[in-house]
Coordinates of C-alpha atoms in Angstrom, one line a residue:
Chain A
M1 CA 65.4 12.6 -8.4
S2 CA 63.0 13.5 -5.6
K3 CA 62.9 17.1 -4.6
E4 CA 64.2 18.2 -1.3
Y5 CA 62.0 20.4 0.9
R6 CA 63.4 22.8 3.4
T7 CA 60.6 22.7 6.0
F8 CA 58.0 20.2 7.0
R9 CA 55.3 22.9 6.1
E10 CA 56.7 23.1 2.5
A11 CA 56.4 19.4 2.2
I12 CA 52.8 19.3 3.4
D13 CA 51.8 22.1 1.0
A14 CA 53.4 20.2 -1.9
L15 CA 51.5 17.1 -0.9
I16 CA 48.2 19.1 -0.9
K17 CA 48.9 20.6 -4.1
W18 CA 49.7 17.2 -5.6
T19 CA 46.5 15.8 -4.4
V20 CA 44.2 18.7 -5.5
E21 CA 45.7 18.6 -9.0
R22 CA 44.7 14.8 -9.3
L23 CA 41.4 15.3 -7.7
E24 CA 40.5 17.7 -10.5
R25 CA 40.0 14.7 -12.7
T26 CA 37.3 13.5 -10.3
P27 CA 33.7 14.8 -9.9
F28 CA 35.0 16.6 -6.9
A29 CA 36.2 19.4 -9.0
A30 CA 32.5 20.2 -9.9
F31 CA 32.0 21.3 -6.2
K32 CA 33.2 24.7 -4.9
F33 CA 33.7 24.5 -1.3
T34 CA 33.5 27.7 0.7
F35 CA 35.1 27.9 4.3
P36 CA 33.7 31.3 5.4
K37 CA 36.3 33.6 7.1
Q38 CA 33.4 35.3 9.3
Y39 CA 30.2 34.4 10.8
I40 CA 27.4 34.0 8.1
S41 CA 23.7 33.2 8.9
P42 CA 23.3 29.5 9.0
F43 CA 19.9 29.8 7.2
G44 CA 21.7 29.8 3.9
Y45 CA 23.5 26.3 4.5
L46 CA 20.7 24.5 6.4
G47 CA 20.7 22.0 3.7
T48 CA 24.4 21.2 4.2
L49 CA 24.0 21.0 7.8
T50 CA 21.0 18.4 7.2
A51 CA 23.2 16.4 4.9
I52 CA 26.2 16.4 7.6
V53 CA 23.5 15.1 10.2
F54 CA 22.6 12.4 7.6
L55 CA 26.3 11.4 7.5
I56 CA 26.4 11.1 11.2
L57 CA 23.2 9.0 11.1
G58 CA 24.8 6.7 8.4
V59 CA 27.9 6.1 10.7
S60 CA 26.2 5.7 13.9
G61 CA 23.5 3.5 12.3
A62 CA 26.1 1.2 10.6
I63 CA 27.7 0.7 14.1
L64 CA 24.4 0.0 15.7
M65 CA 23.9 -2.9 13.0
F66 CA 26.8 -4.8 14.8
Y67 CA 24.5 -5.7 17.6
Y68 CA 20.9 -5.0 16.5
T69 CA 19.1 -8.2 15.2
P70 CA 15.9 -7.7 13.1
S71 CA 13.9 -10.6 14.5
I72 CA 10.5 -10.5 16.2
D73 CA 12.0 -12.5 19.1
T74 CA 15.2 -10.7 19.7
A75 CA 14.8 -7.0 18.3
F76 CA 13.9 -5.6 21.6
A77 CA 16.3 -7.5 23.6
S78 CA 19.1 -6.5 21.3
V79 CA 18.2 -2.8 21.5
R80 CA 18.1 -3.2 25.4
E81 CA 21.6 -4.8 25.2
I82 CA 22.9 -1.9 23.1
Q83 CA 21.3 0.5 25.6
E84 CA 22.2 -1.2 28.8
S85 CA 25.3 -3.5 28.5
V86 CA 27.4 -2.8 25.4
P87 CA 30.3 -0.2 26.3
F88 CA 29.3 3.0 24.9
G89 CA 26.2 1.4 23.2
F90 CA 24.0 4.1 24.9
V91 CA 26.0 6.8 23.5
M92 CA 25.8 5.3 20.0
R93 CA 22.0 4.8 20.3
Q94 CA 21.4 8.4 21.7
I95 CA 23.4 9.8 18.8
H96 CA 21.4 7.9 16.2
Y97 CA 18.1 8.8 18.0
H98 CA 18.7 12.4 18.4
A99 CA 20.5 12.9 15.1
S100 CA 17.4 11.6 13.4
N101 CA 15.3 14.2 15.2
F102 CA 17.7 16.9 14.3
M103 CA 17.7 15.9 10.7
V104 CA 13.9 16.1 10.5
L105 CA 14.0 19.4 12.2
L106 CA 16.7 20.9 10.0
A107 CA 15.0 19.8 7.0
V108 CA 11.9 21.5 8.0
F109 CA 13.7 24.7 8.9
H110 CA 15.5 24.5 5.5
L111 CA 12.2 23.9 3.7
Y112 CA 10.6 27.1 5.2
Y113 CA 13.7 29.3 4.8
Q114 CA 13.9 28.5 1.1
Y115 CA 10.1 28.9 0.8
F116 CA 10.0 32.3 2.3
S117 CA 13.0 33.5 0.3
G118 CA 11.5 32.3 -3.0
R119 CA 14.5 30.1 -3.8
Y120 CA 12.2 27.7 -5.6
K121 CA 12.2 30.3 -8.5
I122 CA 15.1 31.3 -10.6
K123 CA 15.5 27.7 -12.5
N124 CA 15.5 26.0 -9.1
E125 CA 12.4 23.9 -9.5
V126 CA 14.2 20.6 -9.9
L127 CA 16.2 21.3 -6.6
W128 CA 12.8 22.3 -4.9
V129 CA 10.9 19.3 -6.0
T130 CA 13.6 16.7 -5.1
G131 CA 14.0 18.4 -1.9
I132 CA 10.3 17.9 -1.0
I133 CA 10.6 14.3 -2.0
L134 CA 13.8 14.0 0.1
G135 CA 11.8 15.5 3.0
I136 CA 9.0 12.9 2.7
L137 CA 11.7 10.1 2.5
T138 CA 13.3 11.5 5.5
V139 CA 10.3 11.0 7.5
L140 CA 9.7 7.6 6.2
E141 CA 13.3 6.8 7.1
A142 CA 12.8 8.0 10.7
Y143 CA 9.4 6.1 10.9
T144 CA 11.0 2.7 9.8
G145 CA 13.8 3.4 12.2
Y146 CA 11.8 3.8 15.4
N147 CA 9.7 0.9 14.5
L148 CA 12.7 -1.4 14.7
I149 CA 12.7 -1.3 18.5
L150 CA 9.5 -3.2 18.5
N151 CA 8.2 -1.6 21.8
Q152 CA 4.5 -0.7 22.3
R153 CA 5.0 2.7 20.7
A154 CA 6.6 1.1 17.6
M155 CA 3.8 -1.4 17.1
L156 CA 1.3 1.6 17.5
A157 CA 3.0 3.3 14.6
I158 CA 3.3 0.0 12.6
N159 CA -0.6 -0.7 13.0
I160 CA -1.4 2.8 11.9
G161 CA 0.9 2.9 9.1
M162 CA 0.0 -0.5 7.7
G163 CA -3.8 0.5 8.3
L164 CA -3.3 3.5 6.2
T165 CA -1.5 1.7 3.5
F166 CA -4.2 -1.1 3.4
S167 CA -7.0 1.6 3.0
A168 CA -5.4 3.5 0.3
P169 CA -7.6 3.2 -2.8
V170 CA -6.6 0.9 -5.7
L171 CA -2.9 0.2 -5.0
G172 CA -3.2 -0.1 -1.0
P173 CA -4.4 -3.7 -0.9
S174 CA -1.4 -4.8 -3.2
I175 CA 1.3 -2.7 -1.5
A176 CA 0.4 -3.5 2.0
P177 CA 1.2 -7.2 1.7
I178 CA 4.6 -6.4 0.3
L179 CA 5.5 -4.6 3.5
M180 CA 3.7 -7.1 5.7
G181 CA 4.8 -10.4 4.3
G182 CA 3.4 -13.3 6.3
G183 CA 3.2 -11.6 9.6
Y184 CA 5.1 -9.5 12.0
F185 CA 8.3 -11.8 11.5
D186 CA 8.4 -10.8 8.0
L187 CA 7.6 -7.1 8.6
I188 CA 10.4 -6.4 10.9
V189 CA 13.0 -7.8 8.4
R190 CA 11.3 -5.9 5.6
F191 CA 11.4 -2.6 7.6
Y192 CA 14.9 -3.3 8.4
A193 CA 15.9 -3.6 4.8
L194 CA 14.1 -0.4 4.0
H195 CA 15.6 1.5 6.8
V196 CA 19.3 0.5 6.4
F197 CA 19.5 0.1 2.6
I198 CA 16.6 1.1 0.3
I199 CA 15.4 4.4 1.7
P200 CA 19.1 5.7 2.5
L201 CA 20.0 4.6 -1.1
L202 CA 17.1 6.6 -2.5
L203 CA 18.1 9.5 -0.3
L204 CA 21.6 9.4 -1.7
L205 CA 20.7 9.1 -5.2
L206 CA 18.3 12.1 -4.9
L207 CA 20.8 14.0 -3.0
T208 CA 23.2 13.9 -6.3
V209 CA 20.4 15.8 -8.0
H210 CA 19.5 18.0 -5.0
I211 CA 23.0 19.1 -3.9
P212 CA 24.1 22.5 -5.3
R213 CA 27.5 22.9 -6.7
A214 CA 28.5 25.6 -4.3
L215 CA 28.7 24.3 -0.7
I216 CA 29.3 26.3 2.4
I217 CA 31.2 24.3 5.1
D218 CA 31.1 26.4 8.3
M219 CA 33.1 24.4 10.7
P220 CA 32.1 26.3 13.9
M221 CA 28.4 25.9 13.1
I222 CA 28.8 22.2 12.2
L223 CA 30.5 21.7 15.5
G224 CA 27.7 23.5 17.2
V225 CA 25.0 21.4 15.6
I226 CA 26.9 18.0 16.5
G227 CA 27.5 19.4 20.0
A228 CA 23.8 20.3 20.2
I229 CA 22.9 16.6 19.4
F230 CA 25.1 15.2 22.2
V231 CA 23.7 18.0 24.7
T232 CA 20.0 17.1 23.9
A233 CA 21.0 13.4 24.2
G234 CA 22.4 14.1 27.6
M235 CA 19.5 15.9 28.8
F236 CA 16.6 14.1 27.3
P237 CA 18.0 10.6 26.6
A238 CA 15.7 8.3 24.5
E239 CA 14.2 5.5 26.6
L240 CA 13.5 1.8 25.7
G241 CA 9.8 1.8 26.1
L242 CA 7.7 -1.1 27.0
R243 CA 8.2 -4.3 25.1
F244 CA 5.5 -4.9 22.6
D245 CA 2.6 -7.0 24.1
P246 CA -0.7 -7.3 22.0
T247 CA -2.6 -8.3 25.0
K248 CA -1.9 -5.0 27.0
G249 CA -3.2 -1.7 26.0
S250 CA -1.2 1.5 26.8
V251 CA -1.4 5.1 25.8
E252 CA 1.4 5.8 23.4
V253 CA 2.1 8.9 21.4
P254 CA 4.2 8.6 18.2
E255 CA 7.5 10.6 17.6
W256 CA 6.8 14.4 17.3
Y257 CA 7.0 14.5 13.5
L258 CA 4.2 12.1 13.4
T259 CA 1.7 13.3 16.1
S260 CA 0.2 15.7 13.5
I261 CA -1.0 12.7 11.5
Y262 CA -1.9 10.9 14.7
A263 CA -4.3 13.8 15.7
F264 CA -6.0 13.7 12.4
L265 CA -6.6 9.9 12.9
R266 CA -7.8 10.3 16.4
T267 CA -10.9 12.5 15.1
G268 CA -12.4 9.2 14.1
S269 CA -12.7 10.4 10.6
E270 CA -12.5 7.9 7.7
R271 CA -8.8 6.4 8.0
F272 CA -7.3 7.2 4.7
W273 CA -9.3 10.5 4.1
A274 CA -8.0 11.9 7.4
G275 CA -4.6 10.2 7.9
A276 CA -3.2 10.3 4.4
L277 CA -5.1 12.6 2.1
L278 CA -5.1 15.8 4.2
P279 CA -1.4 15.6 5.0
L280 CA -0.7 14.8 1.5
L281 CA -2.4 18.2 0.6
F282 CA 0.4 19.8 2.5
A283 CA 2.9 17.9 0.4
I284 CA 1.1 18.6 -2.9
F285 CA 1.0 22.3 -2.1
F286 CA 4.8 22.5 -1.8
L287 CA 5.4 20.4 -4.9
I288 CA 3.3 22.7 -7.0
V289 CA 4.1 26.0 -5.5
P290 CA 7.0 26.6 -8.0
F291 CA 4.7 26.2 -10.9
V292 CA 1.9 28.4 -9.5
D293 CA 3.9 31.2 -8.1
K294 CA 5.4 32.7 -11.4
S295 CA 6.2 36.1 -10.3
K296 CA 9.7 37.4 -10.6
K297 CA 9.6 38.6 -6.8
L298 CA 11.6 36.8 -4.3
S299 CA 11.2 38.3 -1.0
W300 CA 8.1 37.0 0.9
R301 CA 7.0 40.6 1.7
D302 CA 6.3 41.1 -1.9
R303 CA 4.2 37.8 -2.1
P304 CA 1.6 38.3 0.5
F305 CA -0.5 35.3 -0.7
F306 CA 2.2 32.8 -0.5
A307 CA 3.6 34.3 2.7
A308 CA 0.2 34.0 4.3
M309 CA 0.0 30.4 3.1
G310 CA 3.5 29.6 4.5
I311 CA 2.6 31.1 7.9
A312 CA -0.7 29.2 8.0
S313 CA 1.0 25.9 7.2
I314 CA 3.6 26.5 10.0
L315 CA 0.8 27.3 12.4
M316 CA -1.2 24.2 11.4
I317 CA 1.9 22.0 11.9
I318 CA 2.3 23.4 15.4
V319 CA -1.4 23.2 16.3
T320 CA -1.8 19.6 15.0
T321 CA 1.5 18.4 16.5
V322 CA 0.7 19.8 19.8
W323 CA -2.8 18.3 19.5
G324 CA -1.4 14.9 18.8
F325 CA 0.4 15.0 22.1
Y326 CA -2.6 16.0 24.1
V327 CA -4.2 13.1 26.0
D328 CA -7.2 13.7 28.3
F329 CA -6.6 11.5 31.3
S330 CA -9.7 12.6 33.1
K331 CA -11.7 10.3 30.8
L332 CA -12.3 6.7 31.8
T333 CA -11.5 4.5 28.7
V334 CA -8.5 4.8 26.5
F335 CA -10.6 5.5 23.5
E336 CA -12.2 8.4 25.2
Q337 CA -8.8 9.7 26.3
L338 CA -7.5 9.9 22.8
Y339 CA -10.6 11.1 21.1
V340 CA -10.3 14.4 19.2
E341 CA -13.3 16.4 18.7
P342 CA -13.5 16.6 14.9
V343 CA -15.6 19.8 14.5
I344 CA -13.3 21.9 16.8
Y345 CA -10.2 20.3 15.3
Y346 CA -11.2 20.9 11.6
S347 CA -12.7 24.4 12.2
S348 CA -9.3 25.5 13.9
F349 CA -7.7 25.1 10.5
G350 CA -10.2 27.7 9.0
I351 CA -9.4 30.0 11.9
I352 CA -5.8 29.7 11.5
T353 CA -5.8 30.4 7.8
L354 CA -8.1 33.5 8.4
I355 CA -5.7 34.8 11.1
S356 CA -2.5 34.3 9.0
F357 CA -4.0 36.0 5.9
F358 CA -5.4 38.8 8.0
F359 CA -2.1 39.5 9.8
T360 CA 0.0 39.2 6.6
Y361 CA -2.1 41.5 4.6
R362 CA -2.5 44.0 7.4
Y363 CA 0.9 44.2 9.0
L364 CA 3.7 42.2 7.3
T365 CA 3.5 43.4 3.7
K366 CA 3.1 47.1 4.2
P367 CA 4.5 48.9 1.0
R368 CA 8.2 49.9 1.9
G369 CA 9.7 53.1 1.0
R370 CA 12.8 53.4 -0.7
P371 CA 15.3 50.8 0.1
T372 CA 17.8 52.2 2.7
P373 CA 21.4 52.2 1.5
A374 CA 23.5 49.4 3.0
K375 CA 25.4 50.8 6.1
P376 CA 29.2 50.6 5.8
L377 CA 30.7 48.0 7.8
V378 CA 32.4 49.7 10.6
L379 CA 32.9 48.0 13.9
S380 CA 32.4 50.3 16.6
P381 CA 33.2 49.1 20.1
R382 CA 29.6 49.2 21.1
A383 CA 28.3 47.4 18.0
G384 CA 26.8 44.2 18.7
T385 CA 26.6 44.9 22.5
A386 CA 23.0 43.9 22.5
G387 CA 23.7 40.8 20.8
V388 CA 26.3 39.9 23.3
V389 CA 23.9 40.6 26.2
I390 CA 21.1 38.6 24.6
T391 CA 23.6 35.7 24.0
L392 CA 24.7 35.8 27.5
L393 CA 21.3 35.8 28.8
L394 CA 20.4 32.8 26.7
V395 CA 23.7 31.1 27.9
V396 CA 22.4 31.8 31.5
A397 CA 19.0 30.5 30.9
F398 CA 20.3 27.5 29.1
S399 CA 22.8 26.6 32.0
W400 CA 20.0 27.1 34.4
L401 CA 17.9 24.6 32.6
A402 CA 20.9 22.3 32.5
V403 CA 21.5 22.6 36.2
L404 CA 18.0 21.9 36.9
T405 CA 18.0 18.7 34.8
Y406 CA 21.2 17.7 36.4
L407 CA 19.7 18.1 40.0
E408 CA 16.9 15.7 38.8
N409 CA 19.7 13.0 38.3
M410 CA 20.8 13.9 35.0
P411 CA 21.2 10.3 33.3
N412 CA 24.0 10.9 31.0
I413 CA 26.1 13.7 32.2
S414 CA 29.0 12.4 30.0
M415 CA 27.3 13.0 26.7
F416 CA 26.2 16.5 27.9
N417 CA 29.8 17.3 28.7
M418 CA 31.0 15.9 25.3
G419 CA 28.5 18.1 23.5
M420 CA 29.3 21.2 25.6
S421 CA 33.0 20.8 24.8
M422 CA 32.1 20.4 21.1
I423 CA 30.2 23.7 21.2
M424 CA 32.9 25.3 22.9
L425 CA 35.5 24.1 20.3
G426 CA 33.1 25.5 17.7
L427 CA 33.0 28.9 19.6
M428 CA 36.9 28.9 19.9
L429 CA 37.2 28.2 16.0
H430 CA 34.8 31.1 15.5
I431 CA 36.8 33.5 17.7
Y432 CA 39.9 32.4 16.0
R433 CA 38.8 33.0 12.4
H434 CA 37.3 36.4 13.6
T435 CA 40.6 37.6 15.2
A436 CA 42.5 36.3 12.3
S437 CA 40.5 38.0 9.6
A438 CA 40.5 41.3 11.8
A439 CA 44.3 41.1 12.0
A440 CA 44.6 40.5 8.4
K441 CA 42.7 43.8 7.7
T442 CA 45.0 46.0 9.8
Chain B
M1 CA 4.3 9.7 -46.3
S2 CA 7.3 8.6 -48.0
V3 CA 8.4 5.1 -48.3
Q4 CA 11.3 5.7 -46.1
T5 CA 9.3 7.2 -43.2
K6 CA 6.8 4.3 -43.4
R7 CA 9.6 1.8 -43.2
R8 CA 11.1 3.7 -40.3
N9 CA 7.7 3.5 -38.4
V10 CA 7.4 -0.2 -39.1
L11 CA 10.9 -0.8 -37.6
R12 CA 10.1 1.3 -34.6
A13 CA 6.8 -0.7 -33.9
L14 CA 8.8 -3.8 -34.4
L15 CA 11.4 -2.7 -31.8
S16 CA 8.8 -1.7 -29.3
V17 CA 7.1 -5.0 -29.6
A18 CA 10.5 -6.7 -29.2
V19 CA 11.1 -4.7 -26.0
L20 CA 7.8 -5.5 -24.7
A21 CA 8.2 -9.1 -25.4
V22 CA 11.5 -9.2 -23.6
L23 CA 10.2 -7.3 -20.5
A24 CA 6.8 -9.2 -20.2
P25 CA 8.2 -12.3 -18.5
F26 CA 9.8 -10.1 -15.8
S27 CA 6.3 -8.8 -14.5
G28 CA 5.9 -12.0 -12.8
L29 CA 8.7 -11.1 -10.6
A30 CA 6.4 -9.0 -8.5
R31 CA 5.3 -12.3 -7.0
Y32 CA 8.6 -12.3 -5.1
F33 CA 7.5 -9.5 -2.8
Y34 CA 4.5 -11.5 -1.5
R35 CA 5.0 -14.5 0.8
E36 CA 2.5 -16.7 -0.8
S37 CA 2.9 -19.5 1.6
A38 CA 1.5 -17.2 4.3
S39 CA -1.8 -17.0 2.5
Q40 CA -2.1 -20.6 1.4
S41 CA -4.8 -22.6 3.3
Q42 CA -4.3 -25.9 4.9
R43 CA -6.6 -28.4 6.4
Q44 CA -5.7 -28.5 10.1
K45 CA -7.3 -30.3 13.1
I46 CA -8.1 -28.1 16.0
A47 CA -10.2 -29.8 18.5
N48 CA -13.2 -32.1 18.9
V49 CA -16.7 -31.0 19.3
N50 CA -17.3 -33.3 22.4
D51 CA -14.4 -31.4 24.3
L52 CA -16.2 -28.2 23.9
K53 CA -19.1 -26.9 26.2
P54 CA -21.0 -23.7 25.7
G55 CA -18.8 -20.8 26.8
S56 CA -15.6 -22.8 26.3
Y57 CA -12.8 -21.8 24.0
V58 CA -9.4 -22.8 22.5
F59 CA -6.6 -20.6 21.1
F60 CA -4.8 -22.0 18.1
S61 CA -2.4 -20.8 15.3
Y62 CA -3.1 -21.3 11.7
P63 CA -1.6 -22.3 9.3
R64 CA 0.7 -24.1 11.9
T65 CA 4.3 -24.6 10.6
G66 CA 5.9 -26.2 13.7
D67 CA 8.4 -23.1 14.0
P68 CA 7.5 -21.5 17.2
K69 CA 8.6 -18.0 15.9
I70 CA 6.2 -18.0 13.1
D71 CA 3.3 -19.8 14.9
G72 CA 3.7 -17.2 17.7
D73 CA 3.0 -14.4 15.3
P74 CA -0.1 -12.3 16.2
F75 CA -1.4 -12.5 12.6
R76 CA -1.7 -16.3 13.0
Q77 CA -3.6 -16.3 16.2
Y78 CA -7.1 -17.5 16.3
I79 CA -9.9 -18.4 18.8
L80 CA -12.1 -21.3 18.4
L81 CA -15.4 -21.0 20.8
M82 CA -18.6 -22.5 21.5
T83 CA -21.4 -19.8 21.9
R84 CA -23.5 -19.8 24.9
D85 CA -26.4 -21.3 22.7
G86 CA -24.0 -24.0 21.3
K87 CA -22.7 -22.7 18.0
I88 CA -19.3 -23.4 16.9
R89 CA -17.3 -20.3 15.7
A90 CA -13.6 -19.5 15.0
Y91 CA -12.3 -15.9 14.7
S92 CA -9.1 -14.1 14.1
R93 CA -7.6 -12.8 17.4
V94 CA -6.4 -9.5 15.6
C95 CA -8.5 -6.6 16.5
V96 CA -9.5 -4.7 13.4
H97 CA -8.9 -1.4 15.1
L98 CA -5.3 -1.5 16.1
W99 CA -4.3 -5.0 16.2
C100 CA -4.5 -6.1 20.0
L101 CA -5.7 -9.6 20.8
P102 CA -9.1 -9.6 22.0
T103 CA -10.1 -12.2 24.7
Y104 CA -13.5 -14.2 25.0
A105 CA -15.8 -13.1 27.9
S106 CA -17.9 -16.2 27.9
D107 CA -20.3 -15.1 30.6
R108 CA -21.4 -12.1 28.5
G109 CA -20.9 -13.8 25.2
L110 CA -18.5 -11.2 23.8
L111 CA -14.9 -10.7 22.6
V112 CA -13.4 -7.9 24.3
C113 CA -10.3 -6.1 23.1
P114 CA -7.8 -5.1 26.0
C115 CA -6.3 -2.0 24.3
H116 CA -9.2 0.3 23.4
G117 CA -12.2 -1.5 24.5
S118 CA -13.6 -2.8 21.1
I119 CA -16.5 -5.4 21.7
Y120 CA -17.5 -8.1 19.2
R121 CA -20.5 -10.3 19.3
E122 CA -19.7 -14.0 19.8
E123 CA -22.2 -15.1 16.9
D124 CA -20.8 -13.4 14.1
G125 CA -17.8 -11.3 15.2
V126 CA -19.3 -7.9 14.3
A127 CA -18.1 -5.0 16.5
I128 CA -20.9 -3.5 18.5
A129 CA -19.1 -1.0 20.7
G130 CA -15.7 0.7 20.9
P131 CA -13.6 2.1 18.1
A132 CA -13.8 -1.0 15.9
S133 CA -17.6 -0.4 15.7
L134 CA -17.2 3.2 14.4
Q135 CA -15.1 1.9 11.4
P136 CA -17.1 1.7 8.2
Y137 CA -18.3 -1.6 6.7
P138 CA -16.7 -4.0 6.0
Y139 CA -13.9 -3.0 8.4
N140 CA -15.9 -3.5 11.6
A141 CA -16.1 -7.4 11.9
L142 CA -13.4 -10.0 12.8
P143 CA -12.3 -12.4 10.0
M144 CA -13.7 -15.9 10.3
V145 CA -12.0 -19.3 10.0
K146 CA -13.8 -21.6 7.6
L147 CA -14.6 -24.8 9.6
E148 CA -15.4 -28.4 8.6
I149 CA -16.7 -30.9 11.3
D150 CA -16.6 -34.5 10.2
G151 CA -18.6 -37.5 11.5
N152 CA -16.4 -38.1 14.7
G153 CA -16.9 -34.5 15.7
D154 CA -13.3 -33.5 14.9
I155 CA -13.1 -29.7 14.0
Y156 CA -10.9 -28.8 11.0
A157 CA -9.7 -25.2 9.9
V158 CA -9.8 -25.1 6.2
G159 CA -9.4 -21.4 5.1
I160 CA -10.0 -17.7 6.1
D161 CA -12.9 -15.5 5.4
G162 CA -11.9 -11.9 5.4
R163 CA -8.6 -10.1 5.8
I164 CA -6.6 -10.3 9.0
G165 CA -6.4 -7.0 10.8
L166 CA -8.8 -5.5 8.3
G167 CA -12.3 -7.0 8.4
R168 CA -14.8 -9.2 6.7
E169 CA -17.6 -8.8 4.4
W170 CA -20.5 -10.1 6.6
R171 CA -23.8 -8.5 5.2
N172 CA -26.2 -10.7 3.4
R173 CA -24.2 -13.8 4.5
S174 CA -24.7 -16.0 7.4
P175 CA -21.8 -16.8 9.7
D176 CA -23.2 -20.5 9.6
E177 CA -21.9 -20.7 5.9
N178 CA -18.3 -20.9 7.4
V179 CA -19.1 -24.1 9.5
V180 CA -19.7 -27.0 7.3
R181 CA -20.6 -30.5 8.6
V182 CA -19.2 -33.1 6.2

């Protein structure tokens, strides 16, 4: 006989209990989901945020597949159709584009937070190494994605990427024709297969090894990140660019996560050596770091050598990325405009390394006295005033930037509004849980 | 070594040989990933010598399939030209720097890339200025089309010397080797 429930709430609770008990037979039971009751620093769960952005990319990308055609004749036209005539096609494309930028950015932040807090130790080597491979695959996924548009910028990236693959020793000449096929008409289909199936599948498979069993799901922060994607899309919408035409030259700069490699290539050094081997040193450094840094110390202040290496690598990423964007329009020919002086460029690395080591050893790793005991958590009325003031100032500065962009004909005010309302919802959720936990204490 | 261990080792070796024998035929599947029809050469008529005069040129796609999408591919674009001193040459149109399509400046006897200004000689397709000329040998010359000219003066493309978009080994070889009169 069916049981009778007095209230609707009781029935719902019973349903949830029934479902959870049955889910315990599935791999879901292995995960421990935590929904924090108060604000915690997002640095600890940047990986979860990256994975959520990856899910958004999967959904928006699958929807874009309804209209996109991977053919050398129609690829650009189909992206233009999505951008200009399909209802909400613009929104879908902007979400997909800006989410890809966020995913790369969040992955980099995730890498450096884990690096400086020494998380690659304490039996986390497998998590760490799969994480580095996931990062490389993420960039490859983004690279194959923005090449599918077949505009001038995409072709520049394809040319450079294929040239690098060709010039790789031993394997290069046999791998490059696999990507290239019989010409551009094959290449676009193969890049499409890589972008929508092969690389995402590899990412998902590696994720099953990389994902920790304890997961923090912080709804306000997740809403904040999704809102931020919309807001950026509203303020800086991705454009179509010029249709690919091999008889016209144009000065194009690749996406920001590849401009560093572009700067290397522009020095005119040997192609493979500059464009692949030196950036590969970066990846190799991070891959072997857990097997070199065997000390038991976790904090970066106790590991000055690795702290300095980390700071130097961040500075190098910033310098090479900015340099990749730099184009000297005072020069006459395109080649001269894009030329990077190799002596200055490569010596800047030495200077950066010296500066990082000097400042790290001189200032950042002073021997600390006895650790101060943790302060008891008492919320005085004035606690956090400075934080509130700084936040308000940031809000004012951001609104000012937004108003300025709006005055310059903000192209997509609706996406900006959608993003802002999502951030507001996140903020309200945070205030709700904060007051709820405060009320529970009293 | 006891008899049992020996026997076990022999069985293990037999098993490995069996696994290898089963897997070996699959290695040929790697060919699936290369579009072999793209690199196959065919004999294809391009033009007649009598229609050309010094400084004139013809664009053509090779190997021609009849499918406009494939024939229009930049990697199948070639130029047949007669140099100012009357030699017949055919080059890939894909610049070995960044794959733009150079054009023929017949008055100066040079192939000029519109994108970054690489300049190639008409007589052997070797880059003499611009970024392509800075690339190391053999990545600084345009691939050539092997030509045959028959008794009627008909010019046929029969194959490719070099790798499209990459370069051609041109030292110690005359570009005339790629133009055969039959």
